[in-house]
mmCIF file of N, CA and C in Angstrom:
data_model
loop_
_atom_site.group_PDB
_atom_site.id
_atom_site.type_symbol
_atom_site.label_atom_id
_atom_site.label_comp_id
_atom_site.label_asym_id
_atom_site.label_seq_id
_atom_site.Cartn_x
_atom_site.Cartn_y
_atom_site.Cartn_z
ATOM 1 N N MET A 11 0.893 -1.175 -0.399
ATOM 2 C CA MET A 11 -0.146 0.114 0.120
ATOM 3 C C MET A 11 0.368 1.137 0.013
ATOM 4 N N ILE A 12 0.449 2.253 -0.858
ATOM 5 C CA ILE A 12 1.513 3.538 -0.961
ATOM 6 C C ILE A 12 0.650 4.483 0.049
ATOM 7 N N GLU A 13 1.849 5.184 0.787
ATOM 8 C CA GLU A 13 1.356 6.172 1.606
ATOM 9 C C GLU A 13 1.457 7.473 1.054
ATOM 10 N N ILE A 14 0.515 8.295 1.396
ATOM 11 C CA ILE A 14 0.711 9.982 0.609
ATOM 12 C C ILE A 14 -0.126 10.542 2.040
ATOM 13 N N ASN A 15 0.400 12.190 1.480
ATOM 14 C CA ASN A 15 -0.054 12.841 3.031
ATOM 15 C C ASN A 15 -1.580 13.127 2.480
ATOM 16 N N ILE A 16 -2.101 14.169 3.338
ATOM 17 C CA ILE A 16 -3.161 14.461 3.287
ATOM 18 C C ILE A 16 -3.518 15.493 1.671
ATOM 19 N N ARG A 17 -1.992 16.317 1.637
ATOM 20 C CA ARG A 17 -2.211 17.487 1.102
ATOM 21 C C ARG A 17 -1.785 16.841 -0.937
ATOM 22 N N GLU A 18 -1.181 15.687 -0.729
ATOM 23 C CA GLU A 18 -1.168 15.549 -2.220
ATOM 24 C C GLU A 18 -2.412 14.829 -2.265
ATOM 25 N N ALA A 19 -3.368 13.693 -1.823
ATOM 26 C CA ALA A 19 -4.827 12.864 -1.741
ATOM 27 C C ALA A 19 -5.266 14.407 -2.113
ATOM 28 N N LYS A 20 -5.219 15.337 -1.674
ATOM 29 C CA LYS A 20 -6.126 16.433 -2.235
ATOM 30 C C LYS A 20 -5.982 16.824 -3.685
ATOM 31 N N THR A 21 -4.965 17.310 -3.768
ATOM 32 C CA THR A 21 -4.545 17.429 -5.290
ATOM 33 C C THR A 21 -4.832 16.062 -6.234
ATOM 34 N N GLN A 22 -4.306 15.100 -5.690
ATOM 35 C CA GLN A 22 -4.659 14.263 -6.977
ATOM 36 C C GLN A 22 -5.107 13.345 -6.826
ATOM 37 N N PHE A 23 -6.832 13.877 -6.049
ATOM 38 C CA PHE A 23 -7.616 13.087 -5.746
ATOM 39 C C PHE A 23 -7.933 12.205 -6.570
ATOM 40 N N SER A 24 -8.165 12.568 -8.251
ATOM 41 C CA SER A 24 -9.042 11.987 -9.435
ATOM 42 C C SER A 24 -7.688 11.264 -9.990
ATOM 43 N N ASN A 25 -6.692 11.297 -9.685
ATOM 44 C CA ASN A 25 -5.549 10.289 -10.884
ATOM 45 C C ASN A 25 -5.628 9.625 -9.441
ATOM 46 N N LEU A 26 -6.060 9.671 -8.219
ATOM 47 C CA LEU A 26 -5.409 8.109 -7.005
ATOM 48 C C LEU A 26 -6.573 7.529 -7.872
ATOM 49 N N LEU A 27 -7.885 8.283 -7.465
ATOM 50 C CA LEU A 27 -9.301 7.711 -7.954
ATOM 51 C C LEU A 27 -9.236 7.146 -9.254
ATOM 52 N N SER A 28 -8.386 7.487 -10.099
ATOM 53 C CA SER A 28 -8.348 6.843 -11.459
ATOM 54 C C SER A 28 -7.286 4.971 -11.337
ATOM 55 N N ARG A 29 -6.261 5.340 -10.512
ATOM 56 C CA ARG A 29 -5.519 4.159 -10.078
ATOM 57 C C ARG A 29 -6.118 2.807 -9.785
ATOM 58 N N VAL A 30 -6.999 3.163 -8.418
ATOM 59 C CA VAL A 30 -7.448 2.477 -7.879
ATOM 60 C C VAL A 30 -8.274 1.847 -8.450
ATOM 61 N N GLU A 31 -8.868 2.324 -9.443
ATOM 62 C CA GLU A 31 -9.842 1.962 -10.628
ATOM 63 C C GLU A 31 -9.453 0.868 -11.658
ATOM 64 N N THR A 32 -8.004 1.453 -12.223
ATOM 65 C CA THR A 32 -7.803 0.738 -13.032
ATOM 66 C C THR A 32 -6.724 -0.039 -13.136
ATOM 67 N N ARG A 33 -5.892 -0.066 -12.051
ATOM 68 C CA ARG A 33 -4.537 -0.606 -11.320
ATOM 69 C C ARG A 33 -4.905 -1.466 -10.301
ATOM 70 N N HIS A 34 -5.940 -1.281 -9.638
ATOM 71 C CA HIS A 34 -6.403 -1.803 -8.380
ATOM 72 C C HIS A 34 -4.862 -1.636 -7.276
ATOM 73 N N GLU A 35 -4.618 -0.541 -7.112
ATOM 74 C CA GLU A 35 -3.605 0.470 -6.379
ATOM 75 C C GLU A 35 -4.364 0.857 -4.709
ATOM 76 N N SER A 36 -4.200 0.499 -3.749
ATOM 77 C CA SER A 36 -4.185 1.040 -2.846
ATOM 78 C C SER A 36 -3.365 2.270 -1.524
ATOM 79 N N PHE A 37 -4.454 3.240 -1.328
ATOM 80 C CA PHE A 37 -3.456 4.330 -0.912
ATOM 81 C C PHE A 37 -3.533 4.226 0.800
ATOM 82 N N ARG A 38 -2.538 4.891 1.636
ATOM 83 C CA ARG A 38 -2.814 4.777 2.797
ATOM 84 C C ARG A 38 -2.601 6.804 3.084
ATOM 85 N N ILE A 39 -3.923 7.252 3.684
ATOM 86 C CA ILE A 39 -3.677 8.461 3.557
ATOM 87 C C ILE A 39 -3.385 9.512 4.791
ATOM 88 N N CYS A 40 -1.994 9.948 5.189
ATOM 89 C CA CYS A 40 -1.684 10.192 6.442
ATOM 90 C C CYS A 40 -1.775 11.145 7.067
ATOM 91 N N ARG A 41 -1.895 12.091 8.069
ATOM 92 C CA ARG A 41 -2.086 13.725 8.730
ATOM 93 C C ARG A 41 -0.415 13.580 9.524
ATOM 94 N N ASN A 42 0.060 13.978 9.505
ATOM 95 C CA ASN A 42 1.765 13.954 10.013
ATOM 96 C C ASN A 42 2.170 13.026 10.443
ATOM 97 N N GLY A 43 2.111 12.355 9.449
ATOM 98 C CA GLY A 43 3.071 10.855 9.654
ATOM 99 C C GLY A 43 1.900 9.310 9.943
ATOM 100 N N LYS A 44 0.657 9.906 10.493
ATOM 101 C CA LYS A 44 0.033 8.850 10.778
ATOM 102 C C LYS A 44 -1.233 8.531 10.701
ATOM 103 N N PRO A 45 -1.575 7.423 9.851
ATOM 104 C CA PRO A 45 -3.118 6.938 8.947
ATOM 105 C C PRO A 45 -3.998 7.618 9.475
ATOM 106 N N VAL A 46 -4.917 7.680 8.046
ATOM 107 C CA VAL A 46 -6.011 7.665 9.119
ATOM 108 C C VAL A 46 -6.890 7.561 7.821
ATOM 109 N N ALA A 47 -6.525 7.314 6.420
ATOM 110 C CA ALA A 47 -7.960 6.567 5.571
ATOM 111 C C ALA A 47 -7.302 6.010 4.992
ATOM 112 N N GLU A 48 -7.742 5.135 3.894
ATOM 113 C CA GLU A 48 -7.413 4.238 3.156
ATOM 114 C C GLU A 48 -8.069 3.917 2.285
ATOM 115 N N LEU A 49 -7.546 4.822 0.817
ATOM 116 C CA LEU A 49 -8.717 4.335 -0.457
ATOM 117 C C LEU A 49 -7.795 2.963 -1.107
ATOM 118 N N VAL A 50 -9.185 2.606 -1.347
ATOM 119 C CA VAL A 50 -8.517 0.933 -1.947
ATOM 120 C C VAL A 50 -9.679 0.569 -2.759
ATOM 121 N N PRO A 51 -9.844 -0.450 -3.714
ATOM 122 C CA PRO A 51 -10.865 -1.047 -4.576
ATOM 123 C C PRO A 51 -11.638 -1.861 -3.948
ATOM 124 N N ILE A 52 -12.853 -1.906 -4.305
ATOM 125 C CA ILE A 52 -13.850 -2.303 -3.814
ATOM 126 C C ILE A 52 -13.562 -4.078 -4.091
ATOM 127 N N LYS A 53 -14.153 -4.766 -3.454
ATOM 128 C CA LYS A 53 -13.819 -5.940 -4.431
ATOM 129 C C LYS A 53 -14.929 -7.324 -4.346
ATOM 130 N N ASN A 54 -15.089 -7.778 -5.257
ATOM 131 C CA ASN A 54 -16.024 -8.619 -5.360
ATOM 132 C C ASN A 54 -17.767 -7.699 -6.216
ATOM 133 N N GLN A 55 -16.638 -7.045 -6.847
ATOM 134 C CA GLN A 55 -17.983 -6.048 -7.212
ATOM 135 C C GLN A 55 -18.576 -6.799 -8.288
ATOM 136 N N THR A 56 -19.250 -6.816 -8.574
ATOM 137 C CA THR A 56 -20.255 -7.824 -9.610
ATOM 138 C C THR A 56 -20.108 -6.874 -11.203
ATOM 139 N N VAL A 57 -20.404 -7.137 -12.380
ATOM 140 C CA VAL A 57 -20.237 -6.194 -13.143
ATOM 141 C C VAL A 57 -21.682 -6.713 -14.062
ATOM 142 N N ASP A 58 -21.913 -5.173 -14.546
ATOM 143 C CA ASP A 58 -23.526 -5.814 -15.609
ATOM 144 C C ASP A 58 -22.668 -6.902 -16.605
ATOM 145 N N SER A 59 -23.924 -7.982 -17.301
ATOM 146 C CA SER A 59 -23.159 -8.732 -17.584
ATOM 147 C C SER A 59 -23.624 -8.015 -19.382
ATOM 148 N N THR A 60 -24.234 -6.614 -19.239
ATOM 149 C CA THR A 60 -24.561 -6.470 -20.069
ATOM 150 C C THR A 60 -23.353 -5.168 -20.843
ATOM 151 N N VAL A 61 -22.609 -5.050 -19.740
ATOM 152 C CA VAL A 61 -21.507 -4.810 -19.666
ATOM 153 C C VAL A 61 -20.343 -5.669 -20.169
ATOM 154 N N GLN A 62 -20.226 -6.573 -19.480
ATOM 155 C CA GLN A 62 -19.271 -7.355 -19.597
ATOM 156 C C GLN A 62 -18.952 -8.033 -20.706
ATOM 157 N N HIS A 63 -20.008 -8.301 -21.709
ATOM 158 C CA HIS A 63 -20.275 -8.918 -23.112
ATOM 159 C C HIS A 63 -20.818 -8.042 -23.886
ATOM 160 N N ALA A 64 -20.472 -7.123 -24.082
ATOM 161 C CA ALA A 64 -20.825 -5.697 -24.718
ATOM 162 C C ALA A 64 -20.916 -6.491 -26.730
ATOM 163 N N GLU A 65 -19.231 -7.046 -26.484
ATOM 164 C CA GLU A 65 -18.917 -7.037 -28.220
ATOM 165 C C GLU A 65 -20.023 -8.094 -28.294
ATOM 166 N N LEU A 66 -20.841 -8.887 -27.667
ATOM 167 C CA LEU A 66 -21.931 -10.123 -28.002
ATOM 168 C C LEU A 66 -23.652 -9.450 -28.683
ATOM 169 N N ARG A 67 -23.455 -8.035 -27.902
ATOM 170 C CA ARG A 67 -24.774 -7.456 -28.560
ATOM 171 C C ARG A 67 -25.235 -7.157 -29.751
ATOM 172 N N GLY A 68 -25.951 -7.613 -30.501
ATOM 173 C CA GLY A 68 -26.477 -7.689 -31.601
ATOM 174 C C GLY A 68 -26.451 -8.741 -32.127
ATOM 175 N N ILE A 69 -25.769 -9.745 -31.549
ATOM 176 C CA ILE A 69 -26.097 -11.492 -32.396
ATOM 177 C C ILE A 69 -27.081 -12.212 -32.727
ATOM 178 N N ARG A 70 -27.585 -12.495 -33.329
ATOM 179 C CA ARG A 70 -28.712 -13.419 -33.344
ATOM 180 C C ARG A 70 -28.650 -14.746 -33.681
ATOM 181 N N PHE A 71 -29.485 -15.981 -33.365
ATOM 182 C CA PHE A 71 -28.961 -17.093 -33.840
ATOM 183 C C PHE A 71 -30.656 -17.266 -34.626
ATOM 184 N N LEU A 72 -29.937 -18.108 -35.972
ATOM 185 C CA LEU A 72 -30.941 -18.078 -37.012
ATOM 186 C C LEU A 72 -31.871 -19.896 -36.598
ATOM 187 N N GLU A 73 -31.328 -20.499 -35.690
ATOM 188 C CA GLU A 73 -32.055 -21.872 -34.886
ATOM 189 C C GLU A 73 -31.856 -21.506 -33.333
ATOM 190 N N ASP A 74 -32.610 -22.574 -32.828
ATOM 191 C CA ASP A 74 -32.411 -22.430 -31.769
ATOM 192 C C ASP A 74 -30.967 -23.094 -31.375
ATOM 193 N N PRO A 75 -29.782 -22.884 -30.527
ATOM 194 C CA PRO A 75 -28.777 -23.487 -30.309
ATOM 195 C C PRO A 75 -28.934 -24.491 -29.502
ATOM 196 N N THR A 76 -30.171 -24.635 -28.928
ATOM 197 C CA THR A 76 -30.230 -25.636 -27.226
ATOM 198 C C THR A 76 -31.400 -26.787 -27.960
ATOM 199 N N ALA A 77 -31.715 -26.648 -29.096
ATOM 200 C CA ALA A 77 -33.268 -27.390 -29.633
ATOM 201 C C ALA A 77 -32.085 -28.929 -29.912
ATOM 202 N N PRO A 78 -32.838 -29.729 -29.804
ATOM 203 C CA PRO A 78 -32.150 -31.245 -29.457
ATOM 204 C C PRO A 78 -32.087 -31.373 -31.090
ATOM 205 N N LEU A 79 -30.777 -32.394 -31.946
ATOM 206 C CA LEU A 79 -31.272 -32.433 -33.134
ATOM 207 C C LEU A 79 -31.829 -33.608 -33.710
ATOM 208 N N ALA A 80 -32.066 -33.700 -34.631
ATOM 209 C CA ALA A 80 -33.015 -34.487 -35.202
ATOM 210 C C ALA A 80 -31.652 -35.598 -35.972
ATOM 211 N N PRO A 81 -32.016 -37.067 -35.967
ATOM 212 C CA PRO A 81 -31.699 -38.022 -36.681
ATOM 213 C C PRO A 81 -30.720 -38.151 -36.876
ATOM 214 N N ASP A 82 -31.226 -37.138 -38.381
ATOM 215 C CA ASP A 82 -30.645 -37.223 -39.866
ATOM 216 C C ASP A 82 -29.534 -36.203 -39.621
ATOM 217 N N ASP A 83 -29.839 -35.768 -38.561
ATOM 218 C CA ASP A 83 -28.301 -34.587 -38.309
ATOM 219 C C ASP A 83 -27.397 -34.913 -38.145
ATOM 220 N N TRP A 84 -27.469 -36.000 -37.317
ATOM 221 C CA TRP A 84 -25.944 -36.894 -36.388
ATOM 222 C C TRP A 84 -25.491 -37.931 -37.538
ATOM 223 N N PRO A 85 -24.017 -37.401 -36.938
ATOM 224 C CA PRO A 85 -22.908 -38.571 -38.400
ATOM 225 C C PRO A 85 -23.067 -39.811 -38.362
ATOM 226 N N GLU A 86 -23.464 -40.442 -39.245
ATOM 227 C CA GLU A 86 -23.551 -42.085 -39.512
ATOM 228 C C GLU A 86 -22.268 -42.502 -38.385
ATOM 229 N N ASP A 87 -23.025 -43.705 -38.050
ATOM 230 C CA ASP A 87 -21.915 -44.382 -36.437
ATOM 231 C C ASP A 87 -21.015 -45.109 -37.550
ATOM 232 N N ARG A 88 -19.667 -45.010 -37.118
ATOM 233 C CA ARG A 88 -18.455 -45.831 -38.129
ATOM 234 C C ARG A 88 -18.551 -46.871 -36.955
ATOM 235 N N GLU A 89 -17.462 -47.728 -36.943
ATOM 236 C CA GLU A 89 -16.878 -48.969 -36.145
ATOM 237 C C GLU A 89 -15.983 -49.665 -37.015
#
């Protein structure tokens, strides 16, 4: 965990928050060398599946991929 003083935390807050969010870094904020707060990433945060799988948006299936196959769709048995 990176220790920073209150003044630095105040002037760099937006940058620190970005680092917590993107790099999962943690910061301990100190006053006169004594810790008073921590800025840490939230653990086990769920991600909305529409955001998580945005690249799949717009895909359409021509047929139901879970429907059972007809006997004619199966390859012949090979012995």
